[in-house]
Amino acid sequence: MYQHAQKPNPIDVVQIYYETERGTLRAYPDGGEELSESMGQYLYYLQSIGEEALFSQAYQVVIEHFLEGDFIKWRTESTSVDALVDTLRIVEALQLAANRFDNDTYEDAARVYLSAIETFHNHQGIYVDFYDWEYDIKASTVHLSYQNIPIVQQLNYDKEAYHSLFISAEGQPFFSEIYDVTTGMFEKKEEVHLVDQLLVAQAYLALFQRKPDAFHQWLIDEYMTQGELKGRYNRETLQPTVEFSSLAVNGLLLEYLLLTGEDDLSRNVYKDIDSHLKKLERKGYENVHIFDYLIAVQAKEIFLSN
């Protein structure tokens, strides 16, 4: 059983429940993989609240336990594979930290990692999911939810190809999420994960500067009629396939609503997140994935800063 301070702040929670002795972050308080995904989310949060010293410490952990040459490994365990989404998140955090903390070292590091992405993930101007430097093999898949558009736009990317990709992915209302560059086809899974859908919707917003109409309308209608969004839905029937929502879904929903100017709904979702986090303060965090937790507290920080 883990003990925690009364009403801990997010840094307390991370340090008490998720941080290992060497500073990496485990997936759950009782174990799980230590991923660069989590480090990137934590770095983003730390710069957003101005924690310069902790940001520096966390980035040093990335250097010591995830960096191999110019690549950021997707996990601490033995691997020669990086993940586009994780590297781009860390790059974004470094760029923001360079500006916030007036530290060019972070900007220099971000350029190095972006150069590796541009060289090894690029397939005709579209950036694929993974690269294995030991075997010099890159993935053929493009998860649209991995595309951090503001960072991709800093690379040598094919604007028309990206526009075509995201327009082709639009559905009624759900996006197709996975594109194969070798076949030119989308993989359409029967069950959709709302975390992925919301990430694609945010990427769509960044790319076109407009809402994805069908998805946006479904999202608003579903929340208004049901009072919450579940974690997964059937693509054809639009019915939920699970009974649970999640902190990650609500966190990404809050970010999306803020981006689209849905102020009234965003206040409701903020209250849902705040209530959920307060319950965790009382009950503990044993079954909470750090991905969910960090997305939720980051969304809360964005809401409060607005």
PDB file of C-alpha atoms in Angstrom:
ATOM      1  CA  MET A   1       0.000   0.000   0.000  1.00  0.00           C
ATOM      2  CA  TYR A   2       1.282   3.426  -0.938  1.00  0.00           C
ATOM      3  CA  GLN A   3       1.012   6.291   1.471  1.00  0.00           C
ATOM      4  CA  HIS A   4       0.402   9.770   0.169  1.00  0.00           C
ATOM      5  CA  ALA A   5       0.301  13.277   1.540  1.00  0.00           C
ATOM      6  CA  GLN A   6      -2.983  15.018   2.198  1.00  0.00           C
ATOM      7  CA  LYS A   7      -4.204  16.631  -1.014  1.00  0.00           C
ATOM      8  CA  PRO A   8      -0.935  16.105  -2.918  1.00  0.00           C
ATOM      9  CA  ASN A   9      -0.163  18.295  -5.891  1.00  0.00           C
ATOM     10  CA  PRO A  10       0.646  16.558  -9.202  1.00  0.00           C
ATOM     11  CA  ILE A  11       4.404  16.633  -8.620  1.00  0.00           C
ATOM     12  CA  ASP A  12       3.884  14.959  -5.240  1.00  0.00           C
ATOM     13  CA  VAL A  13       1.776  12.282  -6.915  1.00  0.00           C
ATOM     14  CA  VAL A  14       4.353  11.608  -9.612  1.00  0.00           C
ATOM     15  CA  GLN A  15       7.232  11.448  -7.156  1.00  0.00           C
ATOM     16  CA  ILE A  16       5.415   9.297  -4.588  1.00  0.00           C
ATOM     17  CA  TYR A  17       3.627   6.871  -6.891  1.00  0.00           C
ATOM     18  CA  TYR A  18       5.352   6.705 -10.251  1.00  0.00           C
ATOM     19  CA  GLU A  19       8.959   7.835 -10.039  1.00  0.00           C
ATOM     20  CA  THR A  20      11.600   5.124  -9.758  1.00  0.00           C
ATOM     21  CA  GLU A  21      14.839   5.480  -7.840  1.00  0.00           C
ATOM     22  CA  ARG A  22      16.645   6.449 -11.029  1.00  0.00           C
ATOM     23  CA  GLY A  23      14.033   9.038 -11.959  1.00  0.00           C
ATOM     24  CA  THR A  24      12.206   7.219 -14.748  1.00  0.00           C
ATOM     25  CA  LEU A  25       8.430   6.875 -14.509  1.00  0.00           C
ATOM     26  CA  ARG A  26       6.662   3.527 -14.238  1.00  0.00           C
ATOM     27  CA  ALA A  27       3.278   3.016 -15.883  1.00  0.00           C
ATOM     28  CA  TYR A  28       1.509   2.187 -12.611  1.00  0.00           C
ATOM     29  CA  PRO A  29       2.433   2.703  -8.969  1.00  0.00           C
ATOM     30  CA  ASP A  30       3.022  -1.038  -8.590  1.00  0.00           C
ATOM     31  CA  GLY A  31       5.079  -1.457 -11.765  1.00  0.00           C
ATOM     32  CA  GLY A  32       4.890  -1.523 -15.542  1.00  0.00           C
ATOM     33  CA  GLU A  33       7.148  -0.339 -18.340  1.00  0.00           C
ATOM     34  CA  GLU A  34       9.138   2.864 -18.089  1.00  0.00           C
ATOM     35  CA  LEU A  35       8.405   4.778 -21.282  1.00  0.00           C
ATOM     36  CA  SER A  36       9.677   7.885 -23.015  1.00  0.00           C
ATOM     37  CA  GLU A  37       5.987   8.686 -23.537  1.00  0.00           C
ATOM     38  CA  SER A  38       5.627   9.343 -19.808  1.00  0.00           C
ATOM     39  CA  MET A  39       8.829  11.398 -19.638  1.00  0.00           C
ATOM     40  CA  GLY A  40       7.632  13.593 -22.486  1.00  0.00           C
ATOM     41  CA  GLN A  41       4.297  14.213 -20.818  1.00  0.00           C
ATOM     42  CA  TYR A  42       6.020  15.016 -17.538  1.00  0.00           C
ATOM     43  CA  LEU A  43       8.491  17.390 -19.207  1.00  0.00           C
ATOM     44  CA  TYR A  44       5.613  19.181 -20.909  1.00  0.00           C
ATOM     45  CA  TYR A  45       3.803  19.581 -17.612  1.00  0.00           C
ATOM     46  CA  LEU A  46       6.894  20.791 -15.748  1.00  0.00           C
ATOM     47  CA  GLN A  47       7.652  23.528 -18.265  1.00  0.00           C
ATOM     48  CA  SER A  48       4.008  24.602 -18.297  1.00  0.00           C
ATOM     49  CA  ILE A  49       4.087  25.303 -14.547  1.00  0.00           C
ATOM     50  CA  GLY A  50       7.558  26.868 -14.633  1.00  0.00           C
ATOM     51  CA  GLU A  51       9.412  24.165 -12.676  1.00  0.00           C
ATOM     52  CA  GLU A  52      12.845  24.834 -14.160  1.00  0.00           C
ATOM     53  CA  ALA A  53      14.932  22.731 -11.755  1.00  0.00           C
ATOM     54  CA  LEU A  54      12.644  19.701 -11.972  1.00  0.00           C
ATOM     55  CA  PHE A  55      12.500  20.032 -15.744  1.00  0.00           C
ATOM     56  CA  SER A  56      16.285  19.962 -15.888  1.00  0.00           C
ATOM     57  CA  GLN A  57      16.381  16.868 -13.672  1.00  0.00           C
ATOM     58  CA  ALA A  58      13.734  15.059 -15.713  1.00  0.00           C
ATOM     59  CA  TYR A  59      15.465  15.848 -18.991  1.00  0.00           C
ATOM     60  CA  GLN A  60      18.720  14.505 -17.553  1.00  0.00           C
ATOM     61  CA  VAL A  61      16.861  11.249 -16.904  1.00  0.00           C
ATOM     62  CA  VAL A  62      15.872  11.164 -20.587  1.00  0.00           C
ATOM     63  CA  ILE A  63      19.516  11.639 -21.573  1.00  0.00           C
ATOM     64  CA  GLU A  64      20.773   8.936 -19.219  1.00  0.00           C
ATOM     65  CA  HIS A  65      18.125   6.268 -19.764  1.00  0.00           C
ATOM     66  CA  PHE A  66      16.452   6.859 -23.141  1.00  0.00           C
ATOM     67  CA  LEU A  67      18.965   8.549 -25.418  1.00  0.00           C
ATOM     68  CA  GLU A  68      20.946   6.443 -27.861  1.00  0.00           C
ATOM     69  CA  GLY A  69      22.914   8.583 -30.274  1.00  0.00           C
ATOM     70  CA  ASP A  70      20.424  11.058 -31.721  1.00  0.00           C
ATOM     71  CA  PHE A  71      17.472   8.762 -31.043  1.00  0.00           C
ATOM     72  CA  ILE A  72      15.117   8.631 -28.058  1.00  0.00           C
ATOM     73  CA  LYS A  73      14.207   5.013 -27.282  1.00  0.00           C
ATOM     74  CA  TRP A  74      10.523   4.371 -26.664  1.00  0.00           C
ATOM     75  CA  ARG A  75      11.293   2.443 -23.464  1.00  0.00           C
ATOM     76  CA  THR A  76      14.176   1.875 -21.070  1.00  0.00           C
ATOM     77  CA  GLU A  77      14.364  -1.860 -21.738  1.00  0.00           C
ATOM     78  CA  SER A  78      16.744  -3.038 -24.442  1.00  0.00           C
ATOM     79  CA  THR A  79      15.492  -1.731 -27.767  1.00  0.00           C
ATOM     80  CA  SER A  80      16.767  -0.045 -30.911  1.00  0.00           C
ATOM     81  CA  VAL A  81      13.407   1.519 -31.762  1.00  0.00           C
ATOM     82  CA  ASP A  82      12.098   5.026 -31.279  1.00  0.00           C
ATOM     83  CA  ALA A  83       8.518   6.278 -31.504  1.00  0.00           C
ATOM     84  CA  LEU A  84       7.615   9.361 -33.510  1.00  0.00           C
ATOM     85  CA  VAL A  85       4.919  10.483 -31.082  1.00  0.00           C
ATOM     86  CA  ASP A  86       7.213  10.299 -28.052  1.00  0.00           C
ATOM     87  CA  THR A  87      10.123  12.104 -29.680  1.00  0.00           C
ATOM     88  CA  LEU A  88       7.888  14.882 -31.010  1.00  0.00           C
ATOM     89  CA  ARG A  89       6.347  15.373 -27.569  1.00  0.00           C
ATOM     90  CA  ILE A  90       9.786  15.691 -25.983  1.00  0.00           C
ATOM     91  CA  VAL A  91      10.867  18.075 -28.741  1.00  0.00           C
ATOM     92  CA  GLU A  92       7.813  20.246 -28.111  1.00  0.00           C
ATOM     93  CA  ALA A  93       8.529  20.319 -24.374  1.00  0.00           C
ATOM     94  CA  LEU A  94      12.173  21.237 -25.010  1.00  0.00           C
ATOM     95  CA  GLN A  95      11.272  24.055 -27.377  1.00  0.00           C
ATOM     96  CA  LEU A  96       8.783  25.513 -24.918  1.00  0.00           C
ATOM     97  CA  ALA A  97      11.288  25.159 -22.074  1.00  0.00           C
ATOM     98  CA  ALA A  98      13.992  26.876 -24.129  1.00  0.00           C
ATOM     99  CA  ASN A  99      11.733  29.897 -24.448  1.00  0.00           C
ATOM    100  CA  ARG A 100      10.307  29.842 -20.923  1.00  0.00           C
ATOM    101  CA  PHE A 101      13.617  29.275 -19.154  1.00  0.00           C
ATOM    102  CA  ASP A 102      15.765  31.200 -21.671  1.00  0.00           C
ATOM    103  CA  ASN A 103      17.956  28.148 -22.206  1.00  0.00           C
ATOM    104  CA  ASP A 104      19.272  27.573 -25.723  1.00  0.00           C
ATOM    105  CA  THR A 105      20.601  24.147 -24.761  1.00  0.00           C
ATOM    106  CA  TYR A 106      17.082  22.764 -24.934  1.00  0.00           C
ATOM    107  CA  GLU A 107      16.480  24.270 -28.370  1.00  0.00           C
ATOM    108  CA  ASP A 108      19.769  22.816 -29.623  1.00  0.00           C
ATOM    109  CA  ALA A 109      18.805  19.359 -28.359  1.00  0.00           C
ATOM    110  CA  ALA A 110      15.375  19.617 -29.978  1.00  0.00           C
ATOM    111  CA  ARG A 111      16.995  20.359 -33.338  1.00  0.00           C
ATOM    112  CA  VAL A 112      19.157  17.236 -33.068  1.00  0.00           C
ATOM    113  CA  TYR A 113      16.171  14.987 -32.389  1.00  0.00           C
ATOM    114  CA  LEU A 114      14.135  16.614 -35.164  1.00  0.00           C
ATOM    115  CA  SER A 115      16.975  16.051 -37.603  1.00  0.00           C
ATOM    116  CA  ALA A 116      16.965  12.334 -36.793  1.00  0.00           C
ATOM    117  CA  ILE A 117      13.192  12.210 -37.291  1.00  0.00           C
ATOM    118  CA  GLU A 118      13.461  14.043 -40.599  1.00  0.00           C
ATOM    119  CA  THR A 119      16.167  11.680 -41.837  1.00  0.00           C
ATOM    120  CA  PHE A 120      14.825   8.320 -40.699  1.00  0.00           C
ATOM    121  CA  HIS A 121      11.017   8.627 -40.332  1.00  0.00           C
ATOM    122  CA  ASN A 122      10.316  10.444 -43.583  1.00  0.00           C
ATOM    123  CA  HIS A 123       8.378   8.574 -46.263  1.00  0.00           C
ATOM    124  CA  GLN A 124       7.798  10.934 -49.167  1.00  0.00           C
ATOM    125  CA  GLY A 125       7.017  13.826 -46.848  1.00  0.00           C
ATOM    126  CA  ILE A 126       4.892  11.829 -44.390  1.00  0.00           C
ATOM    127  CA  TYR A 127       6.325  10.771 -41.032  1.00  0.00           C
ATOM    128  CA  VAL A 128       5.903   7.128 -40.042  1.00  0.00           C
ATOM    129  CA  ASP A 129       5.485   5.715 -36.557  1.00  0.00           C
ATOM    130  CA  PHE A 130       8.768   3.977 -35.705  1.00  0.00           C
ATOM    131  CA  TYR A 131      12.381   3.525 -36.784  1.00  0.00           C
ATOM    132  CA  ASP A 132      14.749   0.693 -35.841  1.00  0.00           C
ATOM    133  CA  TRP A 133      18.333   1.913 -36.133  1.00  0.00           C
ATOM    134  CA  GLU A 134      19.893  -1.491 -35.522  1.00  0.00           C
ATOM    135  CA  TYR A 135      18.231  -2.963 -38.632  1.00  0.00           C
ATOM    136  CA  ASP A 136      17.710   0.339 -40.484  1.00  0.00           C
ATOM    137  CA  ILE A 137      13.992  -0.352 -40.870  1.00  0.00           C
ATOM    138  CA  LYS A 138      11.178   2.154 -40.573  1.00  0.00           C
ATOM    139  CA  ALA A 139       7.526   1.418 -40.057  1.00  0.00           C
ATOM    140  CA  SER A 140       5.026   1.485 -42.900  1.00  0.00           C
ATOM    141  CA  THR A 141       2.262   2.702 -40.598  1.00  0.00           C
ATOM    142  CA  VAL A 142       1.158   6.238 -39.848  1.00  0.00           C
ATOM    143  CA  HIS A 143      -1.041   6.612 -36.773  1.00  0.00           C
ATOM    144  CA  LEU A 144      -2.737   9.967 -37.259  1.00  0.00           C
ATOM    145  CA  SER A 145      -2.940  10.301 -33.480  1.00  0.00           C
ATOM    146  CA  TYR A 146       0.891  10.353 -33.387  1.00  0.00           C
ATOM    147  CA  GLN A 147       1.145  13.380 -35.677  1.00  0.00           C
ATOM    148  CA  ASN A 148       2.052  16.398 -33.561  1.00  0.00           C
ATOM    149  CA  ILE A 149       1.216  18.807 -36.363  1.00  0.00           C
ATOM    150  CA  PRO A 150       2.889  21.998 -35.039  1.00  0.00           C
ATOM    151  CA  ILE A 151       6.173  20.076 -34.750  1.00  0.00           C
ATOM    152  CA  VAL A 152       5.720  18.171 -38.030  1.00  0.00           C
ATOM    153  CA  GLN A 153       5.297  21.541 -39.742  1.00  0.00           C
ATOM    154  CA  GLN A 154       8.845  22.400 -38.695  1.00  0.00           C
ATOM    155  CA  LEU A 155      10.091  19.429 -40.739  1.00  0.00           C
ATOM    156  CA  ASN A 156      10.400  18.868 -44.449  1.00  0.00           C
ATOM    157  CA  TYR A 157       6.846  17.611 -44.834  1.00  0.00           C
ATOM    158  CA  ASP A 158       4.423  17.335 -47.754  1.00  0.00           C
ATOM    159  CA  LYS A 159       1.602  19.720 -46.906  1.00  0.00           C
ATOM    160  CA  GLU A 160      -0.695  18.459 -49.652  1.00  0.00           C
ATOM    161  CA  ALA A 161      -0.126  14.827 -48.648  1.00  0.00           C
ATOM    162  CA  TYR A 162      -0.995  15.629 -45.043  1.00  0.00           C
ATOM    163  CA  HIS A 163      -4.128  17.489 -46.063  1.00  0.00           C
ATOM    164  CA  SER A 164      -5.204  14.591 -48.252  1.00  0.00           C
ATOM    165  CA  LEU A 165      -4.431  12.106 -45.475  1.00  0.00           C
ATOM    166  CA  PHE A 166      -6.563  13.818 -42.852  1.00  0.00           C
ATOM    167  CA  ILE A 167      -9.426  14.599 -45.224  1.00  0.00           C
ATOM    168  CA  SER A 168      -9.499  10.958 -46.338  1.00  0.00           C
ATOM    169  CA  ALA A 169      -9.515   9.893 -42.683  1.00  0.00           C
ATOM    170  CA  GLU A 170     -12.668  11.847 -41.848  1.00  0.00           C
ATOM    171  CA  GLY A 171     -15.652   9.636 -41.144  1.00  0.00           C
ATOM    172  CA  GLN A 172     -19.258   9.878 -40.032  1.00  0.00           C
ATOM    173  CA  PRO A 173     -18.303  10.620 -37.350  1.00  0.00           C
ATOM    174  CA  PHE A 174     -15.145   8.682 -36.469  1.00  0.00           C
ATOM    175  CA  PHE A 175     -11.749   9.078 -38.077  1.00  0.00           C
ATOM    176  CA  SER A 176      -9.812   6.283 -39.678  1.00  0.00           C
ATOM    177  CA  GLU A 177      -6.695   6.192 -37.529  1.00  0.00           C
ATOM    178  CA  ILE A 178      -3.990   4.060 -39.147  1.00  0.00           C
ATOM    179  CA  TYR A 179      -2.637   4.578 -42.685  1.00  0.00           C
ATOM    180  CA  ASP A 180      -0.209   2.248 -44.451  1.00  0.00           C
ATOM    181  CA  VAL A 181       2.188   4.079 -46.755  1.00  0.00           C
ATOM    182  CA  THR A 182       2.966   0.922 -48.760  1.00  0.00           C
ATOM    183  CA  THR A 183      -0.645   0.058 -49.598  1.00  0.00           C
ATOM    184  CA  GLY A 184      -2.086   3.555 -49.542  1.00  0.00           C
ATOM    185  CA  MET A 185      -4.972   2.227 -47.464  1.00  0.00           C
ATOM    186  CA  PHE A 186      -6.448   2.962 -44.061  1.00  0.00           C
ATOM    187  CA  GLU A 187      -7.015   0.256 -41.497  1.00  0.00           C
ATOM    188  CA  LYS A 188     -10.505   0.617 -40.035  1.00  0.00           C
ATOM    189  CA  LYS A 189     -10.988  -1.125 -36.725  1.00  0.00           C
ATOM    190  CA  GLU A 190     -14.525  -1.901 -35.598  1.00  0.00           C
ATOM    191  CA  GLU A 191     -13.844  -0.462 -32.152  1.00  0.00           C
ATOM    192  CA  VAL A 192     -12.511   3.069 -31.796  1.00  0.00           C
ATOM    193  CA  HIS A 193     -10.629   4.409 -28.800  1.00  0.00           C
ATOM    194  CA  LEU A 194     -11.755   7.904 -27.950  1.00  0.00           C
ATOM    195  CA  VAL A 195      -8.262   8.900 -26.753  1.00  0.00           C
ATOM    196  CA  ASP A 196      -6.994   8.284 -30.304  1.00  0.00           C
ATOM    197  CA  GLN A 197      -9.995  10.018 -31.878  1.00  0.00           C
ATOM    198  CA  LEU A 198      -9.476  13.134 -29.763  1.00  0.00           C
ATOM    199  CA  LEU A 199      -5.772  13.234 -30.599  1.00  0.00           C
ATOM    200  CA  VAL A 200      -6.591  12.995 -34.313  1.00  0.00           C
ATOM    201  CA  ALA A 201      -9.185  15.745 -33.921  1.00  0.00           C
ATOM    202  CA  GLN A 202      -6.595  18.002 -32.265  1.00  0.00           C
ATOM    203  CA  ALA A 203      -4.164  17.290 -35.104  1.00  0.00           C
ATOM    204  CA  TYR A 204      -6.918  18.090 -37.610  1.00  0.00           C
ATOM    205  CA  LEU A 205      -7.545  21.411 -35.882  1.00  0.00           C
ATOM    206  CA  ALA A 206      -3.858  22.292 -36.014  1.00  0.00           C
ATOM    207  CA  LEU A 207      -3.590  21.330 -39.681  1.00  0.00           C
ATOM    208  CA  PHE A 208      -6.702  23.043 -41.058  1.00  0.00           C
ATOM    209  CA  GLN A 209      -7.519  25.639 -38.385  1.00  0.00           C
ATOM    210  CA  ARG A 210     -11.109  24.402 -38.407  1.00  0.00           C
ATOM    211  CA  LYS A 211     -13.200  21.777 -36.670  1.00  0.00           C
ATOM    212  CA  PRO A 212     -13.838  18.306 -38.108  1.00  0.00           C
ATOM    213  CA  ASP A 213     -17.571  18.837 -38.500  1.00  0.00           C
ATOM    214  CA  ALA A 214     -19.019  15.339 -38.170  1.00  0.00           C
ATOM    215  CA  PHE A 215     -16.814  14.292 -35.264  1.00  0.00           C
ATOM    216  CA  HIS A 216     -17.301  17.610 -33.501  1.00  0.00           C
ATOM    217  CA  GLN A 217     -21.076  17.424 -33.720  1.00  0.00           C
ATOM    218  CA  TRP A 218     -21.168  13.823 -32.520  1.00  0.00           C
ATOM    219  CA  LEU A 219     -18.856  14.676 -29.623  1.00  0.00           C
ATOM    220  CA  ILE A 220     -21.005  17.560 -28.444  1.00  0.00           C
ATOM    221  CA  ASP A 221     -24.259  15.630 -28.865  1.00  0.00           C
ATOM    222  CA  GLU A 222     -22.919  12.560 -27.050  1.00  0.00           C
ATOM    223  CA  TYR A 223     -21.660  14.563 -24.108  1.00  0.00           C
ATOM    224  CA  MET A 224     -24.823  16.650 -23.874  1.00  0.00           C
ATOM    225  CA  THR A 225     -27.162  13.652 -23.948  1.00  0.00           C
ATOM    226  CA  GLN A 226     -25.090  11.174 -21.905  1.00  0.00           C
ATOM    227  CA  GLY A 227     -23.279  13.534 -19.557  1.00  0.00           C
ATOM    228  CA  GLU A 228     -19.922  11.894 -20.289  1.00  0.00           C
ATOM    229  CA  LEU A 229     -17.902  10.140 -22.953  1.00  0.00           C
ATOM    230  CA  LYS A 230     -16.935   6.488 -22.654  1.00  0.00           C
ATOM    231  CA  GLY A 231     -13.488   5.167 -23.502  1.00  0.00           C
ATOM    232  CA  ARG A 232     -14.423   3.141 -26.592  1.00  0.00           C
ATOM    233  CA  TYR A 233     -17.210   3.048 -29.192  1.00  0.00           C
ATOM    234  CA  ASN A 234     -18.361   0.840 -32.052  1.00  0.00           C
ATOM    235  CA  ARG A 235     -17.499   2.545 -35.324  1.00  0.00           C
ATOM    236  CA  GLU A 236     -20.749   1.595 -37.045  1.00  0.00           C
ATOM    237  CA  THR A 237     -23.389   1.667 -34.298  1.00  0.00           C
ATOM    238  CA  LEU A 238     -21.778   4.601 -32.425  1.00  0.00           C
ATOM    239  CA  GLN A 239     -22.613   2.817 -29.187  1.00  0.00           C
ATOM    240  CA  PRO A 240     -20.098   2.565 -26.334  1.00  0.00           C
ATOM    241  CA  THR A 241     -18.365  -0.797 -26.050  1.00  0.00           C
ATOM    242  CA  VAL A 242     -17.169  -0.222 -22.479  1.00  0.00           C
ATOM    243  CA  GLU A 243     -18.818   1.179 -19.389  1.00  0.00           C
ATOM    244  CA  PHE A 244     -15.941   3.357 -18.242  1.00  0.00           C
ATOM    245  CA  SER A 245     -14.730   6.821 -19.075  1.00  0.00           C
ATOM    246  CA  SER A 246     -11.179   7.803 -18.157  1.00  0.00           C
ATOM    247  CA  LEU A 247      -9.046  10.688 -17.026  1.00  0.00           C
ATOM    248  CA  ALA A 248      -7.276  10.631 -20.395  1.00  0.00           C
ATOM    249  CA  VAL A 249     -10.532  10.917 -22.347  1.00  0.00           C
ATOM    250  CA  ASN A 250     -11.742  13.789 -20.178  1.00  0.00           C
ATOM    251  CA  GLY A 251      -8.371  15.514 -20.287  1.00  0.00           C
ATOM    252  CA  LEU A 252      -8.150  15.383 -24.073  1.00  0.00           C
ATOM    253  CA  LEU A 253     -11.820  16.342 -24.353  1.00  0.00           C
ATOM    254  CA  LEU A 254     -11.181  19.415 -22.207  1.00  0.00           C
ATOM    255  CA  GLU A 255      -8.222  20.437 -24.365  1.00  0.00           C
ATOM    256  CA  TYR A 256     -10.291  19.957 -27.526  1.00  0.00           C
ATOM    257  CA  LEU A 257     -13.215  21.983 -26.181  1.00  0.00           C
ATOM    258  CA  LEU A 258     -10.890  24.823 -25.214  1.00  0.00           C
ATOM    259  CA  LEU A 259      -9.355  24.802 -28.691  1.00  0.00           C
ATOM    260  CA  THR A 260     -12.790  24.954 -30.320  1.00  0.00           C
ATOM    261  CA  GLY A 261     -14.225  27.656 -28.055  1.00  0.00           C
ATOM    262  CA  GLU A 262     -16.807  25.467 -26.319  1.00  0.00           C
ATOM    263  CA  ASP A 263     -16.476  27.405 -23.079  1.00  0.00           C
ATOM    264  CA  ASP A 264     -19.618  26.218 -21.295  1.00  0.00           C
ATOM    265  CA  LEU A 265     -18.938  22.553 -21.952  1.00  0.00           C
ATOM    266  CA  SER A 266     -15.279  22.945 -21.039  1.00  0.00           C
ATOM    267  CA  ARG A 267     -16.285  24.181 -17.583  1.00  0.00           C
ATOM    268  CA  ASN A 268     -18.396  21.059 -17.085  1.00  0.00           C
ATOM    269  CA  VAL A 269     -15.581  18.749 -18.162  1.00  0.00           C
ATOM    270  CA  TYR A 270     -13.142  20.602 -15.922  1.00  0.00           C
ATOM    271  CA  LYS A 271     -15.462  19.936 -12.987  1.00  0.00           C
ATOM    272  CA  ASP A 272     -15.603  16.242 -13.936  1.00  0.00           C
ATOM    273  CA  ILE A 273     -11.799  16.030 -13.971  1.00  0.00           C
ATOM    274  CA  ASP A 274     -11.452  17.947 -10.730  1.00  0.00           C
ATOM    275  CA  SER A 275     -13.973  15.661  -9.034  1.00  0.00           C
ATOM    276  CA  HIS A 276     -12.197  12.550 -10.316  1.00  0.00           C
ATOM    277  CA  LEU A 277      -8.804  13.796  -9.113  1.00  0.00           C
ATOM    278  CA  LYS A 278     -10.207  14.593  -5.672  1.00  0.00           C
ATOM    279  CA  LYS A 279     -11.537  11.035  -5.400  1.00  0.00           C
ATOM    280  CA  LEU A 280      -8.070   9.739  -6.214  1.00  0.00           C
ATOM    281  CA  GLU A 281      -6.599  11.932  -3.476  1.00  0.00           C
ATOM    282  CA  ARG A 282      -8.821  10.076  -1.011  1.00  0.00           C
ATOM    283  CA  LYS A 283      -8.591   6.574  -2.425  1.00  0.00           C
ATOM    284  CA  GLY A 284      -5.067   6.450  -3.870  1.00  0.00           C
ATOM    285  CA  TYR A 285      -3.622   5.958  -7.331  1.00  0.00           C
ATOM    286  CA  GLU A 286      -2.917   2.239  -7.459  1.00  0.00           C
ATOM    287  CA  ASN A 287      -4.928   1.532 -10.636  1.00  0.00           C
ATOM    288  CA  VAL A 288      -4.266   4.810 -12.432  1.00  0.00           C
ATOM    289  CA  HIS A 289      -1.982   4.792 -15.470  1.00  0.00           C
ATOM    290  CA  ILE A 290       0.442   7.696 -15.517  1.00  0.00           C
ATOM    291  CA  PHE A 291      -0.630   8.518 -19.108  1.00  0.00           C
ATOM    292  CA  ASP A 292      -4.162   9.179 -17.886  1.00  0.00           C
ATOM    293  CA  TYR A 293      -3.043  11.117 -14.848  1.00  0.00           C
ATOM    294  CA  LEU A 294      -0.616  13.437 -16.626  1.00  0.00           C
ATOM    295  CA  ILE A 295      -3.046  14.194 -19.460  1.00  0.00           C
ATOM    296  CA  ALA A 296      -5.717  15.121 -16.926  1.00  0.00           C
ATOM    297  CA  VAL A 297      -3.530  17.408 -14.801  1.00  0.00           C
ATOM    298  CA  GLN A 298      -2.101  19.048 -17.936  1.00  0.00           C
ATOM    299  CA  ALA A 299      -5.594  19.758 -19.259  1.00  0.00           C
ATOM    300  CA  LYS A 300      -6.557  21.189 -15.888  1.00  0.00           C
ATOM    301  CA  GLU A 301      -3.506  23.463 -15.997  1.00  0.00           C
ATOM    302  CA  ILE A 302      -4.430  24.666 -19.505  1.00  0.00           C
ATOM    303  CA  PHE A 303      -7.989  25.389 -18.385  1.00  0.00           C
ATOM    304  CA  LEU A 304      -6.824  27.377 -15.348  1.00  0.00           C
ATOM    305  CA  SER A 305      -4.295  29.338 -17.398  1.00  0.00           C
ATOM    306  CA  ASN A 306      -7.097  30.414 -19.724  1.00  0.00           C
TER     307      ASN A 306
END
